[in-house]
Structure formats: C-alpha cells, structure tokens
Short mmCIF file of C-alpha atoms in Angstrom, two decimals:
data_model
loop_
_atom_site.label_atom_id
_atom_site.label_comp_id
_atom_site.label_asym_id
_atom_site.label_seq_id
_atom_site.Cartn_x
_atom_site.Cartn_y
_atom_site.Cartn_z
CA MET A 1 53.43 -20.47 -4.66
CA ALA A 2 50.62 -20.87 -2.18
CA THR A 3 51.48 -22.61 1.01
CA LEU A 4 50.04 -25.98 1.93
CA ARG A 5 47.88 -24.41 4.60
CA THR A 6 46.15 -21.90 2.33
CA ILE A 7 45.46 -24.56 -0.30
CA ARG A 8 43.93 -26.85 2.31
CA LEU A 9 41.76 -23.97 3.52
CA ARG A 10 40.61 -23.27 0.00
CA ILE A 11 39.68 -26.89 -0.61
CA LYS A 12 37.70 -26.94 2.59
CA GLY A 13 35.85 -23.76 1.68
CA THR A 14 35.03 -25.00 -1.80
CA LYS A 15 33.77 -28.27 -0.38
CA ASN A 16 31.41 -26.37 1.90
CA ILE A 17 30.08 -24.34 -1.01
CA LYS A 18 29.62 -27.47 -3.03
CA GLN A 19 27.59 -29.02 -0.26
CA ILE A 20 25.32 -25.99 -0.08
CA THR A 21 24.77 -25.74 -3.81
CA ARG A 22 24.05 -29.44 -3.98
CA ALA A 23 21.47 -29.12 -1.23
CA MET A 24 19.89 -26.16 -3.01
CA GLU A 25 19.76 -28.14 -6.19
CA ALA A 26 17.92 -30.95 -4.47
CA VAL A 27 15.45 -28.55 -2.84
CA SER A 28 14.81 -26.75 -6.12
CA ALA A 29 14.29 -30.05 -7.88
CA VAL A 30 11.52 -30.98 -5.49
CA LYS A 31 9.96 -27.54 -5.60
CA MET A 32 10.18 -27.52 -9.36
CA ARG A 33 8.35 -30.79 -9.61
CA LYS A 34 5.60 -29.52 -7.34
CA SER A 35 5.15 -26.12 -8.92
CA GLN A 36 5.39 -27.70 -12.34
CA GLN A 37 2.53 -29.98 -11.40
CA ALA A 38 0.50 -27.02 -10.18
CA ALA A 39 1.18 -25.12 -13.38
CA LEU A 40 0.31 -28.10 -15.55
CA ALA A 41 -2.82 -28.91 -13.56
CA ALA A 42 -4.08 -25.38 -14.11
CA ARG A 43 -3.54 -25.52 -17.83
CA PRO A 44 -6.77 -27.28 -18.86
CA TYR A 45 -8.67 -24.74 -16.81
CA ALA A 46 -6.79 -21.83 -18.27
CA THR A 47 -7.31 -23.02 -21.84
CA ALA A 48 -11.00 -23.65 -21.24
CA ALA A 49 -11.39 -20.24 -19.62
CA LEU A 50 -9.54 -18.46 -22.39
CA ARG A 51 -11.53 -20.24 -25.05
CA LEU A 52 -14.74 -19.25 -23.34
CA LEU A 53 -13.53 -15.70 -23.18
CA LYS A 54 -12.62 -15.74 -26.83
CA ASN A 55 -16.02 -17.13 -27.78
CA ILE A 56 -18.00 -14.53 -25.95
CA HIS A 57 -15.75 -11.76 -27.05
CA GLY A 58 -17.54 -11.54 -30.37
CA SER A 59 -20.92 -11.34 -28.68
CA SER A 60 -19.99 -8.15 -26.92
CA VAL A 61 -20.14 -6.08 -30.08
CA GLU A 62 -23.88 -5.66 -30.23
CA GLY A 63 -25.49 -3.60 -27.54
CA GLY A 64 -22.32 -1.64 -26.85
CA VAL A 65 -19.54 -2.44 -24.45
CA LEU A 66 -20.85 -4.86 -21.88
CA SER A 67 -18.05 -4.61 -19.40
CA PRO A 68 -15.60 -1.87 -18.50
CA LEU A 69 -12.86 -4.45 -18.91
CA LEU A 70 -13.51 -4.66 -22.65
CA GLU A 71 -13.38 -0.95 -23.28
CA LYS A 72 -10.78 0.16 -25.80
CA ARG A 73 -9.47 3.64 -25.17
CA GLU A 74 -6.83 5.79 -26.71
CA VAL A 75 -3.64 4.65 -25.04
CA LYS A 76 -1.92 7.24 -22.91
CA ASN A 77 -0.90 5.25 -19.89
CA THR A 78 0.37 1.72 -19.94
CA LEU A 79 0.77 -0.56 -16.98
CA LEU A 80 3.36 -3.28 -17.14
CA VAL A 81 3.16 -6.09 -14.62
CA VAL A 82 6.59 -7.63 -14.17
CA VAL A 83 6.68 -11.09 -12.62
CA THR A 84 9.98 -12.06 -10.98
CA SER A 85 11.00 -14.05 -7.93
CA ASP A 86 11.67 -12.87 -4.40
CA LYS A 87 14.97 -14.68 -4.13
CA GLY A 88 18.05 -14.67 -6.27
CA LEU A 89 20.53 -17.38 -7.15
CA ALA A 90 18.29 -18.58 -9.92
CA GLY A 91 20.66 -18.17 -12.81
CA PRO A 92 19.51 -15.79 -15.52
CA PHE A 93 15.84 -16.12 -14.51
CA ASN A 94 15.25 -12.60 -13.17
CA ALA A 95 17.75 -10.91 -15.46
CA ASN A 96 15.91 -12.26 -18.49
CA VAL A 97 12.54 -10.99 -17.32
CA LEU A 98 13.96 -7.57 -16.49
CA LYS A 99 15.76 -7.37 -19.80
CA LYS A 100 12.53 -8.08 -21.63
CA ALA A 101 10.67 -5.52 -19.53
CA GLU A 102 13.34 -2.92 -20.25
CA GLN A 103 13.09 -3.68 -23.95
CA PHE A 104 9.33 -3.37 -23.86
CA ILE A 105 9.55 0.00 -22.13
CA LYS A 106 12.03 1.22 -24.70
CA ASN A 107 9.87 0.13 -27.62
CA THR A 108 6.65 1.49 -26.17
CA ALA A 109 8.01 4.77 -24.94
CA VAL A 110 8.99 5.75 -28.47
CA GLU A 111 5.54 7.15 -29.07
CA PRO A 112 5.34 10.54 -27.39
CA LYS A 113 3.23 11.18 -24.33
CA LYS A 114 2.99 7.53 -23.46
CA VAL A 115 3.51 6.95 -19.79
CA ILE A 116 4.48 3.53 -18.56
CA SER A 117 4.05 2.55 -14.97
CA ILE A 118 5.33 -0.62 -13.41
CA ALA A 119 3.68 -3.08 -11.11
CA ALA A 120 6.24 -5.43 -9.67
CA VAL A 121 5.49 -8.95 -8.55
CA GLY A 122 8.43 -10.35 -6.61
CA LYS A 123 11.15 -8.55 -4.69
CA LYS A 124 13.67 -8.55 -7.50
CA ALA A 125 11.53 -6.53 -9.90
CA GLY A 126 10.68 -4.01 -7.18
CA GLU A 127 14.32 -3.51 -6.27
CA TYR A 128 15.45 -3.27 -9.86
CA PHE A 129 13.01 -0.55 -10.87
CA SER A 130 13.35 1.42 -7.64
CA ARG A 131 17.10 1.50 -8.12
CA ARG A 132 16.67 2.88 -11.60
CA GLY A 133 14.42 5.70 -10.50
CA ARG A 134 11.27 4.16 -11.93
CA THR A 135 9.51 3.45 -8.68
CA PRO A 136 6.80 0.84 -9.22
CA ALA A 137 3.23 2.02 -8.85
CA ASN A 138 2.70 -0.99 -6.69
CA SER A 139 4.69 -4.03 -5.72
CA TRP A 140 4.01 -7.31 -4.03
CA THR A 141 6.27 -9.91 -2.51
CA GLY A 142 5.84 -13.19 -0.78
CA HIS A 143 3.99 -15.15 -3.39
CA GLY A 144 4.82 -18.53 -1.97
CA ASP A 145 6.27 -21.33 -3.96
CA PHE A 146 2.85 -22.76 -4.48
CA VAL A 147 0.46 -19.90 -5.05
CA GLU A 148 -3.20 -20.17 -4.27
CA LEU A 149 -5.74 -18.25 -6.26
CA GLY A 150 -6.56 -16.12 -3.22
CA GLU A 151 -2.98 -14.89 -3.00
CA VAL A 152 -3.09 -13.07 -6.30
CA GLU A 153 -6.13 -11.06 -5.16
CA HIS A 154 -4.09 -7.89 -4.47
CA VAL A 155 -2.47 -7.95 -7.86
CA PHE A 156 -5.80 -8.54 -9.52
CA ASP A 157 -7.52 -5.78 -7.53
CA PHE A 158 -4.85 -3.28 -8.42
CA VAL A 159 -4.86 -4.12 -12.11
CA ARG A 160 -8.63 -4.03 -12.31
CA LYS A 161 -9.02 -0.77 -10.40
CA SER A 162 -6.29 0.99 -12.36
CA PHE A 163 -8.00 0.03 -15.56
CA GLU A 164 -11.55 0.70 -14.51
CA GLN A 165 -10.70 4.07 -13.00
CA LYS A 166 -8.96 4.94 -16.27
CA LYS A 167 -5.59 5.48 -14.66
CA VAL A 168 -4.17 3.21 -17.30
CA ASP A 169 -5.51 2.38 -20.74
CA GLU A 170 -3.84 -0.94 -21.31
CA VAL A 171 -2.17 -3.55 -19.19
CA PHE A 172 0.64 -5.87 -20.19
CA VAL A 173 2.28 -8.62 -18.23
CA VAL A 174 5.81 -9.92 -18.68
CA TYR A 175 6.53 -13.33 -17.18
CA THR A 176 8.40 -16.54 -17.81
CA ASN A 177 6.58 -19.35 -19.52
CA PHE A 178 7.56 -22.81 -18.40
CA LEU A 179 8.32 -25.01 -21.41
CA SER A 180 10.45 -27.69 -19.82
CA ALA A 181 12.98 -28.05 -17.03
CA MET A 182 15.71 -26.95 -19.42
CA LYS A 183 13.80 -24.36 -21.34
CA GLN A 184 11.83 -21.34 -20.25
CA GLU A 185 10.75 -18.42 -22.30
CA VAL A 186 10.07 -14.85 -21.28
CA VAL A 187 6.90 -13.53 -22.86
CA VAL A 188 4.95 -10.28 -22.93
CA ARG A 189 1.17 -10.59 -23.05
CA LYS A 190 -1.61 -8.08 -23.19
CA LEU A 191 -4.02 -8.45 -20.30
CA LEU A 192 -6.41 -5.56 -20.76
CA PRO A 193 -8.50 -4.63 -22.57
CA PHE A 194 -9.34 -8.18 -23.56
CA SER A 195 -8.66 -8.68 -27.21
CA GLU A 196 -9.02 -11.59 -29.54
CA GLU A 197 -5.37 -11.66 -30.63
CA GLY A 198 -4.14 -11.34 -27.08
CA LEU A 199 -6.23 -14.28 -25.97
CA GLU A 200 -5.19 -16.45 -28.83
CA GLU A 201 -1.55 -15.74 -28.10
CA MET A 202 -2.06 -16.59 -24.47
CA VAL A 203 -3.73 -19.90 -25.29
CA LYS A 204 -1.00 -20.81 -27.73
CA GLY A 205 1.60 -19.83 -25.19
CA ILE A 206 0.11 -22.13 -22.60
CA ALA A 207 0.76 -25.33 -24.48
CA PRO A 208 4.38 -25.87 -25.42
CA ASP A 209 4.80 -26.98 -29.03
CA LYS A 210 6.70 -30.12 -28.14
CA GLY A 211 7.69 -32.32 -25.27
CA ARG A 212 5.63 -34.38 -22.96
CA PHE A 213 3.59 -31.41 -21.79
CA ALA A 214 2.15 -30.71 -25.20
CA GLU A 215 -0.96 -32.71 -24.40
CA VAL A 216 -3.24 -29.70 -24.57
CA ASN A 217 -4.53 -29.68 -28.06
CA VAL A 218 -4.11 -26.11 -29.14
CA GLN A 219 -5.81 -26.59 -32.44
CA ASP A 220 -8.94 -27.55 -30.57
CA VAL A 221 -8.87 -24.29 -28.80
CA VAL A 222 -8.00 -21.98 -31.62
CA ASP A 223 -10.23 -23.56 -34.21
CA VAL A 224 -13.50 -23.04 -32.44
CA VAL A 225 -15.16 -20.62 -34.80
CA ASN A 226 -18.72 -19.75 -35.55
CA VAL A 227 -20.20 -21.26 -32.46
CA GLY A 228 -23.28 -19.17 -32.99
CA GLU A 229 -24.77 -16.63 -30.67
CA TYR A 230 -24.83 -17.58 -27.06
CA LEU A 231 -27.75 -17.37 -24.75
CA PHE A 232 -26.80 -15.76 -21.49
CA GLU A 233 -28.49 -16.64 -18.29
CA PRO A 234 -29.46 -14.74 -16.22
CA SER A 235 -28.39 -11.82 -18.47
CA PRO A 236 -25.35 -10.94 -20.58
CA LYS A 237 -24.53 -8.03 -18.32
CA GLU A 238 -24.47 -10.17 -15.22
CA ILE A 239 -22.41 -12.87 -16.88
CA PHE A 240 -19.86 -10.38 -18.15
CA ASP A 241 -19.67 -8.63 -14.82
CA THR A 242 -18.74 -11.82 -13.01
CA LEU A 243 -17.03 -13.84 -15.69
CA LEU A 244 -14.53 -11.29 -17.00
CA PRO A 245 -13.00 -10.39 -13.64
CA THR A 246 -12.70 -14.08 -12.83
CA LEU A 247 -10.95 -14.75 -16.09
CA LEU A 248 -8.60 -11.83 -15.54
CA LYS A 249 -7.75 -13.23 -12.15
CA ILE A 250 -7.08 -16.63 -13.68
CA GLU A 251 -4.76 -15.07 -16.24
CA ILE A 252 -2.74 -13.34 -13.55
CA TYR A 253 -2.72 -16.45 -11.41
CA HIS A 254 -1.57 -18.51 -14.31
CA ALA A 255 1.27 -16.13 -15.14
CA ILE A 256 2.56 -16.31 -11.57
CA LEU A 257 2.21 -20.07 -11.53
CA GLU A 258 4.25 -20.45 -14.70
CA ALA A 259 6.84 -18.03 -13.38
CA ASN A 260 7.16 -20.06 -10.20
CA ALA A 261 7.78 -23.30 -12.04
CA SER A 262 10.33 -21.54 -14.24
CA GLU A 263 12.08 -19.98 -11.26
CA HIS A 264 12.64 -23.31 -9.60
CA SER A 265 13.86 -25.10 -12.68
CA SER A 266 16.15 -22.20 -13.49
CA ARG A 267 17.57 -22.31 -9.98
CA MET A 268 18.00 -26.03 -10.15
CA ILE A 269 20.07 -25.75 -13.32
CA ALA A 270 22.13 -22.89 -11.89
CA MET A 271 22.86 -24.85 -8.74
CA ARG A 272 23.77 -27.97 -10.67
CA ASN A 273 26.30 -25.94 -12.65
CA ALA A 274 27.67 -24.45 -9.46
CA THR A 275 28.08 -27.92 -7.94
CA ASP A 276 29.90 -29.15 -11.04
CA ASN A 277 32.18 -26.13 -11.03
CA ALA A 278 32.99 -26.61 -7.36
CA GLY A 279 33.96 -30.22 -8.15
CA GLU A 280 36.34 -29.05 -10.88
CA LEU A 281 37.86 -26.46 -8.59
CA ILE A 282 38.45 -29.02 -5.86
CA LYS A 283 40.18 -31.27 -8.37
CA SER A 284 42.56 -28.57 -9.54
CA TYR A 285 43.25 -27.46 -5.95
CA THR A 286 44.05 -31.02 -4.99
CA VAL A 287 46.57 -31.27 -7.81
CA SER A 288 48.35 -28.11 -6.71
CA LEU A 289 48.20 -29.28 -3.09
CA ASN A 290 49.97 -32.52 -4.03
CA LYS A 291 52.57 -30.64 -6.03
CA ALA A 292 53.25 -28.26 -3.15
CA ARG A 293 53.54 -31.16 -0.71
CA GLN A 294 55.92 -33.06 -2.99
CA SER A 295 58.20 -30.08 -3.46
CA ALA A 296 58.25 -29.48 0.32
CA ILE A 297 59.34 -33.10 0.86
CA ASN A 298 62.01 -32.79 -1.82
CA LYS A 299 63.33 -29.69 -0.17
CA GLU A 300 63.51 -31.36 3.22
CA LEU A 301 65.27 -34.41 1.75
CA ALA A 302 67.84 -32.19 0.08
CA GLU A 303 68.44 -30.42 3.35
CA ILE A 304 68.90 -33.67 5.27
CA THR A 305 71.30 -35.20 2.73
CA GLY A 306 73.14 -31.89 2.51
CA GLY A 307 73.43 -31.82 6.33
CA SER A 308 74.66 -35.40 6.70
CA GLU A 309 77.21 -34.93 3.90
CA ALA A 310 78.59 -31.89 5.69
CA LEU A 311 78.98 -34.01 8.87
CA THR A 312 80.86 -36.92 7.20
CA GLN A 313 83.40 -34.62 5.62
CA MET B 1 -27.24 -35.05 -34.77
CA THR B 2 -25.41 -36.43 -31.85
CA ASN B 3 -27.12 -38.07 -28.93
CA THR B 4 -24.41 -37.63 -26.39
CA LEU B 5 -22.95 -34.62 -24.71
CA GLN B 6 -19.24 -34.11 -24.13
CA LEU B 7 -18.99 -33.08 -20.51
CA LYS B 8 -15.83 -31.59 -19.12
CA ILE B 9 -15.55 -30.33 -15.58
CA VAL B 10 -12.31 -28.56 -14.74
CA SER B 11 -11.05 -26.89 -11.60
CA LEU B 12 -7.83 -24.98 -11.14
CA LYS B 13 -6.18 -28.04 -9.65
CA GLU B 14 -7.38 -30.82 -11.90
CA VAL B 15 -9.74 -32.08 -14.53
CA VAL B 16 -12.59 -33.39 -12.41
CA TYR B 17 -14.46 -35.21 -15.11
CA SER B 18 -14.21 -35.63 -18.85
CA GLY B 19 -16.40 -37.93 -20.94
CA SER B 20 -19.65 -38.46 -22.80
CA VAL B 21 -22.96 -38.31 -20.98
CA HIS B 22 -26.64 -38.29 -21.90
CA SER B 23 -27.82 -35.38 -19.81
CA VAL B 24 -26.48 -33.02 -17.20
CA THR B 25 -28.37 -31.15 -14.53
CA LEU B 26 -26.68 -28.04 -13.21
CA PRO B 27 -27.46 -25.56 -10.45
CA THR B 28 -27.36 -22.15 -12.17
CA LYS B 29 -27.84 -18.91 -10.31
CA ALA B 30 -31.30 -18.60 -11.87
CA GLY B 31 -32.37 -22.13 -10.91
CA GLU B 32 -31.61 -25.68 -11.83
CA ILE B 33 -31.41 -26.55 -15.51
CA THR B 34 -30.94 -29.77 -17.43
CA VAL B 35 -28.86 -29.78 -20.58
CA LEU B 36 -29.51 -32.39 -23.25
CA PRO B 37 -27.52 -33.05 -26.43
CA ASN B 38 -27.95 -30.40 -29.16
CA HIS B 39 -28.75 -27.71 -26.68
CA ALA B 40 -28.51 -24.12 -27.91
CA PRO B 41 -25.23 -22.36 -27.08
CA LEU B 42 -25.51 -21.07 -23.56
CA ILE B 43 -23.33 -19.45 -20.95
CA SER B 44 -24.46 -19.31 -17.38
CA HIS B 45 -23.29 -18.64 -13.89
CA LEU B 46 -23.42 -21.58 -11.48
CA GLY B 47 -24.22 -21.46 -7.81
CA LYS B 48 -23.72 -23.89 -4.96
CA GLY B 49 -25.19 -27.34 -5.47
CA ASN B 50 -24.67 -30.59 -7.30
CA ILE B 51 -23.92 -31.33 -10.91
CA ARG B 52 -25.70 -34.53 -11.85
CA ALA B 53 -24.67 -36.33 -14.99
CA LYS B 54 -26.63 -39.24 -16.49
CA LEU B 55 -24.86 -41.97 -18.37
CA GLU B 56 -26.09 -45.31 -19.62
CA GLY B 57 -27.68 -46.67 -16.44
CA GLU B 58 -25.29 -44.74 -14.29
CA ASN B 59 -25.54 -41.46 -12.46
CA LYS B 60 -22.66 -39.31 -11.40
CA GLN B 61 -22.78 -36.49 -8.94
CA PHE B 62 -20.33 -33.66 -8.35
CA PRO B 63 -20.86 -31.20 -5.51
CA ILE B 64 -19.72 -27.69 -6.47
CA ASP B 65 -19.43 -24.29 -4.85
CA GLY B 66 -20.02 -22.29 -7.99
CA GLY B 67 -18.50 -21.47 -11.32
CA PHE B 68 -19.38 -21.03 -14.95
CA MET B 69 -20.74 -23.27 -17.63
CA GLU B 70 -20.60 -23.07 -21.37
CA VAL B 71 -22.59 -25.10 -23.89
CA THR B 72 -21.44 -24.93 -27.49
CA ALA B 73 -23.43 -25.72 -30.60
CA ASP B 74 -21.52 -28.99 -31.10
CA SER B 75 -22.76 -30.42 -27.79
CA ASN B 76 -19.75 -29.65 -25.67
CA LEU B 77 -20.44 -28.68 -22.12
CA THR B 78 -17.59 -27.15 -20.17
CA VAL B 79 -17.86 -26.35 -16.50
CA LEU B 80 -15.29 -24.10 -14.87
CA LEU B 81 -15.35 -24.50 -11.12
CA SER B 82 -14.35 -21.61 -8.93
#
C-alpha cells in the first residue's frame, strides 16, 4: 500500500498536468477558430479557381500542350507531398497522415521501376521518413499557425521545378481535410499534371457534405459544362503561363491551410480528453488517499487503546 | 437573354463582392475593358487598377493589384484577386 506522502505527491503531479492540458486545450481552441476561419475564407476562392482551371482544361487540347504543367508523361517517378504539423501532442493527427502516406507508397510501388520521393511539410513528416531510411527529397518546417500565401512559395517552387525539369512525372499531396471540429479526413490528391478528375475531386473535397460549412454549392461548381470556347487575352499561352502556376500555388496553400485547421482541432480534442482523464485519476487517487489516512488513524487508535489497557492492568 | 451580369470578386481572405450589376470595367494587362451582359466567354489577366461596377444609379469601385478574370457564357463574371 502506497504511503500517504507518495499519494499526495501523485495527486499534485496529476493536478499540474491537468492544468497544462487544460491551458493547451484553450489555446488550441482559439487557434482552431482562427485557422478554421482562414481555411473557410479561402474556400470560395479555391472553388472559383479550381472551376476556372477545370473550364480551361478542355481548351488546352487544340494547339498542343500549352503549359509544361499540363504535360502527361509516362510515370516513372512520383513525388508525394506529405503535410503534417511541426509539433506533436495532437492526438492521431500526424499518425493518420503518415499511415495514409505509407499506404499510398505501398500501393504505388507495386508497379516495377516506379520511384517515389517524398517532400515533407512539417517537422513530423520529415522525422518520420528520415528515420525509416526514406530521406525526403526536400522538407520544410515552420509554416506558422496562420499561413500566408507567400510562405508556401518554397514548396510551390520545388514542386513546380521538379515537375518541369522532369525529375518527377506526377505529384500527389496527402493532407488532412477539415470537415468539422470533431471530424477530419486524410485525403490523397493529385496535383500534377492537372487533370479533370483530380480537379473535380479537389473541388468536391473542399466543401464538406454536411454541417454548417457546407455553404459552398458543389453542384454549381461541378455542373458547369459546355461553357463554350474561351477567348484568351492577351493570348492563351500567356494566360496559361501565369494562371496555372498561380492555381498550383493556391492548391498547395489550401492544403496547408486545411491541415492547419485540422491540426488545431485534433489537438484540442486530444487535450480535452487528457484533461478529463487527469480529473478521473485525481478522483481515484483521492479515494485511495482517504482510505490510507483512515487506516493509519485506526492503527494509531488501536495502539493507544492497547497501550492504555496495558497500563491499567 | 439576361440584362444583368453576376459579378463575384473573391480574394484569398474573403468574398469582396457578390451580386448583379449592369456593366463592369476591368484593368486587364492588355488595357481596360468593359464587360456587358451576354459577353463572349473570356479569360484574361488583370493588372493594377480599379474594377468599376455599374448598378442601377450606383457605381462601385474596387482597387486591385492584379489577378484573373473569367466571363462565362451565362453572364457570370468571376474575378480572382492575387
């Protein structure tokens, strides 16, 4: 049986932990709200951009490939961009992304001669793959809690250059889509070359099917068909050269934004659970503390009565 | 035939404007253009300047740094600000 002192120490320690987890929960809640707002605010833009991309995609057929970003090649090298967080203690958030990435690698690597390289966004992904002997081709950390478009420039540059210099023939991204505070979903999306199906998936993925964030009307986006041939001013080539890279950047930015919102909500839930568990622990420790104290008192009483009885005899 | 244009201006942070207008003047890279309802589908690159939208007896003005615009056959005009 533990002594009174050790139980008291344990209660104190647990109380401290509870205080920390509760503070972390509060911080994550605020950050979640903010990054959620950022992610939601970017959604109309992202849907509009993706729709635009989808519309002009058909126009690229005549007159050959208008942009190197649209070029479809035989796939030998695949680049997988893995979006995780820099910090841990976010429940299953990073583990889920990494699991999905691992699964993707396993499924893709079945075909012979396919080489998969990794680009890691966030410290956790970098560490994970380095530890497993699959050193990332490139990794970035320090994407703040509230990313600005300029901050994803490195990621975008790397992805674009790898593809344009034919180091890789397709690019996928695995990230966590924010559905609600309680629900996030890890998804794999094809970034390059731009393809109709990939874009449609991305647009559908942006708007959750239910909940109060479902305000983006997906049907609107997907149903735009037969818009007719577009005029391009000044010229199709110029438009494609500037528009496609911008849209690629937006896609990457959006993925990181969603991941951020998911990270914070996942951490908030994890910390709330930790706080609840600490409360339970304290309760059960208090019970055993009271029991130990009571039995100590009983023992003392027995000793005193035993002593006084021995005296009177 | 519709006689209004659905204008939507979005930036990464917010939807700047969304509503029906009669005409929109935009600063494209190749010069200023005015889009009226039932314009042919068009995609263009925008430069620095002002977007001016005309409504019933009301004018709205949005300064921009650049971006893209898309006009669809069903008189929807979307502006993506950069």
